[in-house]
XYZ file of N, CA, C and O in Angstrom:
732
model
N 12.235 -12.016 7.615
C 11.113 -12.903 7.425
C 9.812 -12.106 7.512
O 9.754 -11.072 8.160
N 8.827 -12.593 6.831
C 7.535 -11.922 6.828
C 6.825 -12.116 8.169
O 6.653 -13.238 8.626
N 6.441 -11.013 8.772
C 5.700 -11.044 10.037
C 4.224 -11.301 9.759
O 3.716 -10.983 8.686
N 3.515 -11.854 10.736
C 2.069 -12.016 10.637
C 1.399 -10.668 10.905
O 1.789 -9.962 11.828
N 0.404 -10.349 10.098
C -0.323 -9.082 10.228
C -1.816 -9.369 10.174
O -2.277 -10.147 9.341
N -2.562 -8.718 11.056
C -4.024 -8.794 11.056
C -4.544 -7.421 11.466
O -4.387 -7.008 12.605
N -5.140 -6.710 10.521
C -5.626 -5.356 10.813
C -7.114 -5.323 11.148
O -7.701 -4.247 11.251
N -7.734 -6.481 11.333
C -9.190 -6.533 11.493
C -9.718 -5.716 12.668
O -10.874 -5.314 12.650
N -8.899 -5.451 13.666
C -9.339 -4.634 14.809
C -8.512 -3.364 14.964
O -8.406 -2.825 16.064
N -7.928 -2.892 13.863
C -7.044 -1.728 13.915
C -7.680 -0.561 13.169
O -8.140 -0.709 12.038
N -7.681 0.602 13.802
C -8.058 1.850 13.159
C -6.986 2.866 13.507
O -6.632 3.042 14.672
N -6.445 3.515 12.482
C -5.440 4.560 12.667
C -6.030 5.868 12.175
O -6.719 5.902 11.155
N -5.749 6.958 12.889
C -6.270 8.268 12.499
C -5.120 9.255 12.382
O -4.208 9.260 13.201
N -5.190 10.073 11.339
C -4.253 11.185 11.171
C -5.084 12.464 11.242
O -6.290 12.410 11.536
N -4.485 13.576 10.922
C -5.239 14.829 10.922
C -6.383 14.823 9.916
O -7.410 15.446 10.149
N -6.192 14.090 8.804
C -7.201 14.154 7.746
C -7.807 12.826 7.326
O -8.865 12.810 6.700
N -7.144 11.717 7.609
C -7.654 10.434 7.127
C -7.849 9.441 8.264
O -7.242 9.554 9.326
N -8.707 8.482 8.001
C -8.915 7.338 8.886
C -8.522 6.109 8.084
O -8.951 5.929 6.942
N -7.691 5.273 8.691
C -7.289 3.995 8.094
C -7.992 2.913 8.877
O -7.825 2.822 10.097
N -8.765 2.096 8.175
C -9.591 1.097 8.851
C -9.768 -0.110 7.941
O -9.517 -0.034 6.733
N -10.242 -1.218 8.516
C -10.544 -2.380 7.667
C -11.663 -2.051 6.668
O -12.531 -1.214 6.938
N -11.623 -2.729 5.543
C -12.660 -2.561 4.524
C -13.982 -3.157 4.992
O -14.004 -4.089 5.780
N -15.074 -2.607 4.454
C -16.431 -3.113 4.696
C -17.110 -3.341 3.346
O -16.791 -2.669 2.363
N -18.075 -4.235 3.321
C -18.799 -4.474 2.065
C -19.538 -3.223 1.590
O -19.735 -3.043 0.387
N -19.895 -2.337 2.495
C -20.588 -1.104 2.115
C -19.664 -0.109 1.403
O -20.134 0.907 0.902
N -18.360 -0.412 1.319
C -17.401 0.460 0.623
C -17.354 0.213 -0.881
O -16.603 0.883 -1.594
N -18.132 -0.725 -1.391
C -18.026 -1.152 -2.788
C -18.173 0.003 -3.778
O -17.421 0.092 -4.751
N -19.125 0.901 -3.573
C -19.318 1.988 -4.535
C -18.123 2.939 -4.556
O -17.663 3.344 -5.633
N -17.615 3.287 -3.387
C -16.434 4.163 -3.319
C -15.232 3.469 -3.971
O -14.462 4.100 -4.705
N -15.073 2.182 -3.693
C -13.957 1.426 -4.239
C -14.003 1.409 -5.762
O -13.023 1.749 -6.436
N -15.135 1.045 -6.309
C -15.264 0.989 -7.770
C -15.064 2.370 -8.382
O -14.438 2.502 -9.436
N -15.544 3.405 -7.709
C -15.424 4.764 -8.248
C -13.968 5.137 -8.513
O -13.631 5.657 -9.563
N -13.066 4.885 -7.554
C -11.679 5.270 -7.803
C -10.890 4.206 -8.566
O -9.996 4.524 -9.353
N -11.197 2.922 -8.342
C -10.422 1.850 -8.976
C -10.762 1.674 -10.451
O -10.012 1.022 -11.184
N -11.851 2.245 -10.915
C -12.243 2.116 -12.319
C -11.697 3.242 -13.192
O -11.878 3.225 -14.411
N -11.009 4.192 -12.600
C -10.456 5.322 -13.362
C -9.155 4.883 -14.035
O -8.226 4.435 -13.357
N -9.090 4.994 -15.371
C -7.850 4.630 -16.061
C -6.659 5.417 -15.505
O -6.750 6.610 -15.240
N -5.548 4.704 -15.312
C -4.328 5.328 -14.809
C -4.096 5.108 -13.329
O -2.961 5.143 -12.864
N -5.153 4.892 -12.552
C -5.003 4.709 -11.107
C -4.334 3.355 -10.824
O -3.279 3.294 -10.199
N -4.935 2.287 -11.283
C -4.359 0.966 -11.058
C -3.092 0.739 -11.861
O -2.135 0.139 -11.375
N -3.085 1.236 -13.075
C -1.939 1.023 -13.948
C -0.652 1.589 -13.343
O 0.420 0.997 -13.494
N -0.753 2.691 -12.606
C 0.448 3.252 -11.977
C 0.973 2.340 -10.871
O 2.140 2.425 -10.489
N 0.114 1.444 -10.373
C 0.515 0.499 -9.326
C 0.744 -0.913 -9.875
O 1.014 -1.836 -9.114
N 0.617 -1.087 -11.191
C 0.897 -2.386 -11.795
C -0.309 -3.281 -12.015
O -0.150 -4.448 -12.358
N -1.524 -2.757 -11.798
C -2.719 -3.557 -12.064
C -3.676 -2.762 -12.951
O -3.636 -1.540 -12.979
N -4.516 -3.496 -13.686
C -5.469 -2.837 -14.582
C -6.625 -2.232 -13.794
O -7.092 -2.820 -12.816
N -7.066 -1.052 -14.249
C -8.223 -0.441 -13.587
C -9.427 -1.379 -13.719
O -9.498 -2.200 -14.633
N -10.336 -1.275 -12.757
C -11.491 -2.169 -12.720
C -12.481 -1.800 -13.819
O -12.833 -0.638 -13.982
N -12.931 -2.812 -14.512
C -13.868 -2.591 -15.624
C -15.325 -2.743 -15.184
O -16.217 -2.181 -15.789
N -15.550 -3.534 -14.121
C -16.907 -3.760 -13.629
C -16.929 -3.697 -12.104
O -15.900 -3.908 -11.452
N -18.103 -3.458 -11.574
C -18.255 -3.464 -10.122
C -18.018 -4.875 -9.576
O -17.538 -5.033 -8.457
N -18.318 -5.894 -10.358
C -18.053 -7.277 -9.941
C -16.551 -7.496 -9.743
O -16.134 -8.188 -8.809
N -15.744 -6.895 -10.613
C -14.288 -6.954 -10.471
C -13.871 -6.346 -9.124
O -13.086 -6.927 -8.374
N -14.434 -5.185 -8.797
C -14.137 -4.532 -7.513
C -14.616 -5.384 -6.351
O -13.939 -5.483 -5.324
N -15.776 -6.021 -6.493
C -16.306 -6.849 -5.411
C -15.390 -8.039 -5.125
O -15.152 -8.389 -3.968
N -14.828 -8.641 -6.172
C -13.901 -9.758 -5.989
C -12.686 -9.322 -5.178
O -12.253 -10.015 -4.247
N -12.135 -8.165 -5.510
C -10.967 -7.641 -4.788
C -11.364 -7.248 -3.366
O -10.630 -7.517 -2.408
N -12.517 -6.625 -3.204
C -12.998 -6.237 -1.874
C -13.159 -7.470 -0.981
O -12.758 -7.447 0.193
N -13.711 -8.542 -1.531
C -13.829 -9.799 -0.774
C -12.456 -10.259 -0.275
O -12.299 -10.676 0.870
N -11.452 -10.157 -1.146
C -10.095 -10.555 -0.772
C -9.549 -9.642 0.335
O -8.965 -10.123 1.306
N -9.743 -8.321 0.196
C -9.279 -7.381 1.228
C -9.859 -7.749 2.597
O -9.146 -7.761 3.595
N -11.147 -8.027 2.628
C -11.817 -8.337 3.898
C -11.335 -9.682 4.448
O -11.035 -9.803 5.634
N -11.235 -10.673 3.601
C -10.816 -12.009 4.032
C -9.372 -12.039 4.521
O -9.060 -12.663 5.538
N -8.471 -11.352 3.813
C -7.042 -11.437 4.139
C -6.611 -10.555 5.309
O -5.532 -10.746 5.859
N -7.405 -9.565 5.685
C -7.175 -8.744 6.892
C -5.807 -8.074 6.917
O -5.149 -8.015 7.941
N -5.380 -7.540 5.751
C -4.085 -6.888 5.695
C -4.096 -5.594 4.873
O -3.040 -5.013 4.619
N -5.277 -5.152 4.469
C -5.367 -3.955 3.643
C -6.291 -2.936 4.288
O -7.449 -3.234 4.584
N -5.756 -1.736 4.498
C -6.546 -0.638 5.058
C -7.325 0.087 3.966
O -6.802 0.324 2.875
N -8.551 0.466 4.284
C -9.299 1.435 3.481
C -8.847 2.811 3.965
O -8.682 3.035 5.162
N -8.628 3.728 3.030
C -8.260 5.107 3.365
C -9.524 5.943 3.233
O -10.047 6.133 2.133
N -10.012 6.430 4.364
C -11.252 7.205 4.390
C -10.928 8.689 4.594
O -10.151 9.049 5.479
N -11.533 9.528 3.770
C -11.320 10.976 3.812
C -12.681 11.653 3.679
O -13.407 11.392 2.721
N -13.029 12.451 4.650
C -14.343 13.129 4.636
C -15.497 12.145 4.436
O -16.423 12.404 3.677
N -15.428 10.988 5.109
C -16.515 10.017 5.071
C -16.572 9.141 3.839
O -17.523 8.373 3.666
N -15.564 9.224 2.964
C -15.559 8.462 1.723
C -14.227 7.717 1.587
O -13.172 8.261 1.909
N -14.284 6.474 1.095
C -13.062 5.720 0.859
C -12.458 6.194 -0.462
O -13.109 6.184 -1.501
N -11.170 6.611 -0.377
C -10.500 7.188 -1.545
C -9.240 6.420 -1.943
O -8.527 6.844 -2.861
N -8.960 5.324 -1.261
C -7.766 4.564 -1.598
C -7.569 3.401 -0.659
O -8.410 3.125 0.201
N -6.422 2.740 -0.824
C -6.101 1.602 0.035
C -4.601 1.545 0.284
O -3.804 2.085 -0.489
N -4.253 0.889 1.373
C -2.851 0.619 1.684
C -2.771 -0.814 2.190
O -3.357 -1.145 3.211
N -2.072 -1.644 1.423
C -1.923 -3.055 1.766
C -0.597 -3.328 2.434
O 0.426 -2.730 2.086
N -0.607 -4.231 3.389
C 0.600 -4.670 4.084
C 0.875 -6.076 3.571
O 0.323 -7.058 4.059
N 1.707 -6.142 2.562
C 1.907 -7.361 1.793
C 3.092 -8.176 2.293
O 4.000 -7.648 2.924
N 3.099 -9.454 1.935
C 4.288 -10.276 2.145
C 5.285 -9.892 1.058
O 4.925 -9.770 -0.107
N 6.530 -9.680 1.462
C 7.563 -9.353 0.487
C 8.209 -10.641 -0.027
O 8.092 -11.700 0.584
N 8.893 -10.528 -1.134
C 9.575 -11.665 -1.742
C 10.864 -11.924 -0.966
O 11.855 -11.215 -1.135
N 10.863 -12.929 -0.110
C 12.020 -13.235 0.727
C 13.236 -13.652 -0.097
O 14.373 -13.457 0.326
N 13.022 -14.194 -1.296
C 14.137 -14.568 -2.162
C 14.858 -13.348 -2.728
O 16.033 -13.433 -3.071
N 14.156 -12.228 -2.818
C 14.753 -10.994 -3.337
C 15.702 -10.351 -2.326
O 16.674 -9.714 -2.696
N 15.439 -10.539 -1.043
C 16.245 -9.916 0.013
C 16.616 -10.938 1.099
O 16.269 -10.772 2.266
N 17.357 -11.990 0.740
C 17.690 -13.029 1.722
C 18.528 -12.495 2.885
O 18.516 -13.073 3.970
N 19.198 -11.385 2.679
C 19.999 -10.785 3.745
C 19.150 -10.258 4.899
O 19.675 -9.950 5.971
N 17.832 -10.202 4.715
C 16.932 -9.741 5.771
C 16.234 -10.900 6.491
O 15.332 -10.676 7.296
N 16.656 -12.127 6.224
C 16.008 -13.311 6.806
C 15.960 -13.310 8.334
O 15.055 -13.883 8.923
N 16.921 -12.681 8.973
C 16.963 -12.684 10.436
C 16.195 -11.506 11.039
O 16.214 -11.302 12.243
N 15.503 -10.750 10.200
C 14.736 -9.590 10.654
C 13.263 -9.776 10.310
O 12.909 -10.501 9.402
N 12.410 -9.086 11.050
C 10.971 -9.169 10.853
C 10.495 -7.959 10.046
O 10.805 -6.818 10.403
N 9.751 -8.198 8.970
C 9.293 -7.081 8.147
C 8.106 -7.417 7.284
O 7.608 -8.549 7.282
N 7.649 -6.429 6.564
C 6.588 -6.561 5.564
C 6.826 -5.494 4.498
O 7.686 -4.627 4.643
N 6.017 -5.567 3.459
C 6.066 -4.590 2.368
C 4.720 -3.890 2.287
O 3.682 -4.530 2.486
N 4.724 -2.605 2.026
C 3.460 -1.900 1.835
C 3.307 -1.481 0.378
O 4.285 -1.269 -0.339
N 2.050 -1.397 -0.032
C 1.692 -0.892 -1.353
C 0.451 -0.047 -1.201
O -0.384 -0.313 -0.334
N 0.339 0.996 -2.015
C -0.771 1.926 -1.831
C -1.287 2.457 -3.156
O -0.586 2.454 -4.160
N -2.532 2.892 -3.107
C -3.168 3.517 -4.265
C -4.156 4.560 -3.752
O -4.751 4.392 -2.681
N -4.296 5.631 -4.522
C -5.157 6.745 -4.118
C -5.982 7.216 -5.302
O -5.492 7.251 -6.438
N -7.218 7.604 -5.027
C -8.098 8.176 -6.040
C -7.390 9.322 -6.758
O -6.773 10.182 -6.129
N -7.482 9.329 -8.077
C -6.803 10.341 -8.888
C -7.193 11.761 -8.484
O -6.373 12.673 -8.524
N -8.434 11.954 -8.070
C -8.883 13.301 -7.715
C -8.218 13.838 -6.447
O -8.285 15.021 -6.154
N -7.533 12.952 -5.702
C -6.865 13.380 -4.462
C -5.340 13.377 -4.568
O -4.657 13.601 -3.574
N -4.817 13.142 -5.780
C -3.372 13.200 -5.979
C -2.882 14.622 -5.715
O -3.556 15.604 -6.023
N -1.714 14.732 -5.138
C -1.077 16.031 -4.955
C -1.541 16.821 -3.736
O -1.152 17.975 -3.575
N -2.326 16.227 -2.861
C -2.841 16.933 -1.675
C -2.090 16.554 -0.397
O -2.454 16.998 0.688
N -1.088 15.688 -0.499
C -0.328 15.268 0.676
C -1.009 14.204 1.513
O -0.529 13.883 2.606
N -2.096 13.641 1.023
C -2.821 12.621 1.791
C -2.065 11.296 1.867
O -2.078 10.629 2.896
N -1.389 10.921 0.783
C -0.704 9.626 0.802
C 0.523 9.642 1.708
O 0.693 8.697 2.482
N 1.372 10.676 1.692
C 2.468 10.667 2.672
C 1.957 10.610 4.118
O 2.521 9.898 4.955
N 0.878 11.301 4.394
C 0.272 11.283 5.735
C -0.173 9.864 6.098
O 0.053 9.385 7.220
N -0.770 9.186 5.142
C -1.249 7.812 5.323
C -0.083 6.848 5.532
O -0.095 6.029 6.452
N 0.914 6.940 4.665
C 2.067 6.030 4.736
C 2.813 6.216 6.061
O 3.205 5.240 6.697
N 2.990 7.454 6.502
C 3.671 7.697 7.787
C 2.911 7.044 8.942
O 3.516 6.447 9.827
N 1.593 7.163 8.936
C 0.791 6.566 10.012
C 0.959 5.051 10.041
O 1.136 4.449 11.114
N 0.935 4.420 8.885
C 1.038 2.960 8.832
C 2.455 2.496 9.142
O 2.641 1.529 9.891
N 3.464 3.170 8.619
C 4.839 2.745 8.915
C 5.156 2.950 10.388
O 5.815 2.102 11.002
N 4.683 4.034 10.986
C 4.883 4.225 12.438
C 4.231 3.088 13.220
O 4.811 2.550 14.161
N 3.011 2.725 12.848
C 2.302 1.639 13.519
C 3.072 0.319 13.363
O 3.280 -0.411 14.338
N 3.506 0.027 12.136
C 4.221 -1.226 11.891
C 5.555 -1.292 12.634
O 5.915 -2.323 13.196
N 6.293 -0.195 12.626
C 7.630 -0.205 13.230
C 7.607 -0.073 14.749
O 8.427 -0.690 15.431
N 6.670 0.707 15.289
C 6.736 1.025 16.719
C 5.626 0.418 17.568
O 5.782 0.295 18.771
N 4.530 0.001 16.960
C 3.488 -0.713 17.711
C 3.581 -2.225 17.457
O 3.554 -3.017 18.390
N 3.679 -2.598 16.193
C 3.835 -4.007 15.844
C 5.286 -4.456 16.081
O 5.550 -5.621 16.305
N 6.217 -3.511 16.041
C 7.656 -3.738 16.285
C 8.356 -4.530 15.185
O 9.223 -5.378 15.456
N 8.005 -4.249 13.934
C 8.762 -4.822 12.828
C 10.141 -4.178 12.803
O 10.316 -3.037 13.230
N 11.117 -4.882 12.252
C 12.460 -4.333 12.096
C 12.564 -3.424 10.877
O 13.359 -2.481 10.867
N 11.764 -3.719 9.848
C 11.836 -2.929 8.618
C 10.508 -3.004 7.863
O 9.697 -3.902 8.075
N 10.333 -2.036 6.967
C 9.206 -2.016 6.040
C 9.788 -1.727 4.661
O 10.589 -0.798 4.505
N 9.402 -2.530 3.686
C 9.791 -2.301 2.300
C 8.654 -1.616 1.559
O 7.479 -1.765 1.916
N 9.003 -0.894 0.516
C 8.012 -0.277 -0.362
C 8.662 -0.187 -1.741
O 9.858 0.090 -1.839
N 7.895 -0.444 -2.782
C 8.461 -0.455 -4.135
C 7.698 0.506 -5.038
O 6.568 0.880 -4.762
N 8.351 0.863 -6.117
C 7.682 1.614 -7.183
C 8.392 1.312 -8.489
O 9.587 0.997 -8.500
N 7.644 1.362 -9.587
C 8.300 1.213 -10.885
C 9.072 2.497 -11.150
O 8.715 3.569 -10.642
N 10.134 2.394 -11.925
C 11.001 3.555 -12.144
C 10.264 4.708 -12.816
O 10.673 5.864 -12.665
N 9.162 4.427 -13.505
C 8.416 5.505 -14.160
C 7.277 6.075 -13.299
O 6.580 6.985 -13.717
N 7.110 5.574 -12.078
C 6.050 6.073 -11.192
C 6.654 7.113 -10.236
O 6.980 6.825 -9.093
N 6.775 8.322 -10.733
C 7.418 9.405 -9.980
C 6.598 9.786 -8.749
O 7.151 10.116 -7.696
N 5.275 9.735 -8.826
C 4.429 10.079 -7.664
C 4.702 9.142 -6.486
O 4.857 9.583 -5.351
N 4.750 7.852 -6.754
C 5.017 6.891 -5.687
C 6.436 7.067 -5.149
O 6.666 6.989 -3.935
N 7.376 7.310 -6.032
C 8.757 7.561 -5.606
C 8.813 8.735 -4.630
O 9.454 8.661 -3.589
N 8.120 9.828 -4.958
C 8.123 11.027 -4.109
C 7.475 10.749 -2.753
O 7.961 11.214 -1.724
N 6.377 10.020 -2.733
C 5.735 9.671 -1.458
C 6.737 8.919 -0.583
O 6.902 9.233 0.597
N 7.402 7.939 -1.164
C 8.347 7.135 -0.396
C 9.520 7.978 0.116
O 9.941 7.833 1.261
N 10.021 8.874 -0.708
C 11.110 9.763 -0.272
C 10.649 10.663 0.873
O 11.357 10.813 1.872
N 9.467 11.256 0.729
C 8.941 12.150 1.767
C 8.764 11.434 3.105
O 8.878 12.042 4.162
N 8.481 10.129 3.047
C 8.234 9.361 4.265
C 9.501 8.781 4.878
O 9.446 8.199 5.960
N 10.628 8.931 4.216
C 11.885 8.472 4.787
C 12.396 7.129 4.304
O 13.370 6.605 4.841
N 11.754 6.544 3.280
C 12.269 5.309 2.705
C 13.569 5.608 1.967
O 13.710 6.652 1.347
N 14.505 4.673 2.039
C 15.808 4.818 1.386
C 15.947 3.764 0.288
O 15.491 2.626 0.450
N 16.603 4.121 -0.831
C 16.824 3.127 -1.902
C 17.565 1.913 -1.366
O 18.487 2.035 -0.567
N 17.137 0.723 -1.808
C 17.729 -0.510 -1.321
C 18.209 -1.415 -2.455
O 19.305 -1.926 -2.419
N 17.364 -1.597 -3.464
C 17.680 -2.556 -4.511
C 16.837 -2.245 -5.744
O 15.742 -1.695 -5.621
N 17.335 -2.621 -6.903
C 16.576 -2.481 -8.147
C 16.441 -3.874 -8.761
O 17.402 -4.642 -8.782
N 15.238 -4.198 -9.206
C 15.006 -5.486 -9.855
C 14.024 -5.271 -11.005
O 13.754 -4.142 -11.394
N 13.479 -6.336 -11.523
C 12.468 -6.277 -12.597
C 11.216 -6.993 -12.099
O 11.291 -7.872 -11.250
N 10.067 -6.569 -12.603
C 8.826 -7.279 -12.293
C 7.890 -7.232 -13.489
O 8.036 -6.389 -14.380
N 6.935 -8.147 -13.491
C 5.944 -8.230 -14.557
C 4.616 -7.719 -14.017
O 4.115 -8.215 -13.011
N 4.038 -6.723 -14.668
C 2.751 -6.176 -14.246
C 1.644 -7.177 -14.523
O 1.849 -8.156 -15.247
N 0.457 -6.918 -13.959
C -0.696 -7.789 -14.213
C -1.097 -7.786 -15.681
O -1.767 -8.695 -16.138
N -0.686 -6.755 -16.422
C -1.031 -6.692 -17.840
C 0.157 -7.076 -18.725
O 0.187 -6.777 -19.912
N 1.182 -7.759 -18.151
C 2.227 -8.408 -18.922
C 3.458 -7.584 -19.269
O 4.368 -8.081 -19.920
N 3.524 -6.343 -18.842
C 4.671 -5.488 -19.142
C 5.782 -5.710 -18.110
O 5.515 -5.835 -16.922
N 7.036 -5.776 -18.586
C 8.185 -5.897 -17.683
C 8.665 -4.486 -17.350
O 8.916 -3.678 -18.242
N 8.786 -4.193 -16.037
C 9.196 -2.859 -15.592
C 10.345 -2.953 -14.596
O 10.506 -3.968 -13.926
N 11.095 -1.855 -14.516
C 12.130 -1.756 -13.496
C 11.461 -1.455 -12.167
O 10.591 -0.595 -12.078
N 11.885 -2.183 -11.143
C 11.273 -2.125 -9.825
C 12.288 -1.567 -8.830
O 13.328 -2.180 -8.608
N 11.993 -0.414 -8.264
C 12.877 0.207 -7.276
C 12.368 -0.168 -5.886
O 11.252 0.192 -5.514
N 13.186 -0.909 -5.143
C 12.812 -1.370 -3.807
C 13.440 -0.420 -2.791
O 14.652 -0.177 -2.827
N 12.619 0.115 -1.902
C 13.072 1.037 -0.863
C 12.796 0.429 0.501
O 11.923 -0.419 0.642
N 13.531 0.899 1.506
C 13.419 0.315 2.843
C 13.399 1.394 3.915
O 13.970 2.480 3.728
N 12.720 1.097 4.999
C 12.740 1.928 6.208
C 12.946 0.970 7.385
O 12.251 -0.031 7.493
N 13.921 1.297 8.226
C 14.214 0.490 9.411
C 13.622 1.136 10.655
O 13.507 2.372 10.723
N 13.306 0.322 11.630
C 12.900 0.840 12.938
C 14.137 1.434 13.590
O 15.191 0.806 13.656
N 13.990 2.647 14.058
C 15.098 3.298 14.757
C 15.113 2.815 16.198
O 14.078 2.748 16.844
N 16.291 2.448 16.658
C 16.448 2.012 18.046
C 17.373 2.994 18.751
O 18.202 3.651 18.147
N 17.217 3.071 20.048
C 18.013 4.011 20.825
C 19.427 3.526 21.010
O 19.777 2.419 21.008
């Protein structure tokens, strides 16, 4: 079952990044990376065409209290959302507590190891501080970068399904899982 999550008072720090709630002052950084073609599309959404588009999403991030801003060297370069997963897709997990994460990173920071560092920090927090039983993470079969991040962080293949992107394309969806380790 989907656990309740509220990150409004949570800040996580790694060696290089700070994960924190979004602020309205992040709008310029957000639009800068979210408007680059290919960034959103690799995650299933269209890149932002206007700053107003980014502001609408930023308002949602702040209101819903479940998406971290990824800050690097004083600038927001991405996000990591702790989403509700589709309980109908994995009914066998109904007796366990979990959530799904999704992430995106500025194209200029791809390949620097920042996203695995970010994902590890959030999954550790979810599994060992929040005490979820599992965390799901998905990627389309053609998103090799996201697949590699998930593998590096210890996610294991769980299920394959289909999904429809925000721009109407049907893609193969690889669902991966990480369980909380117990003694």
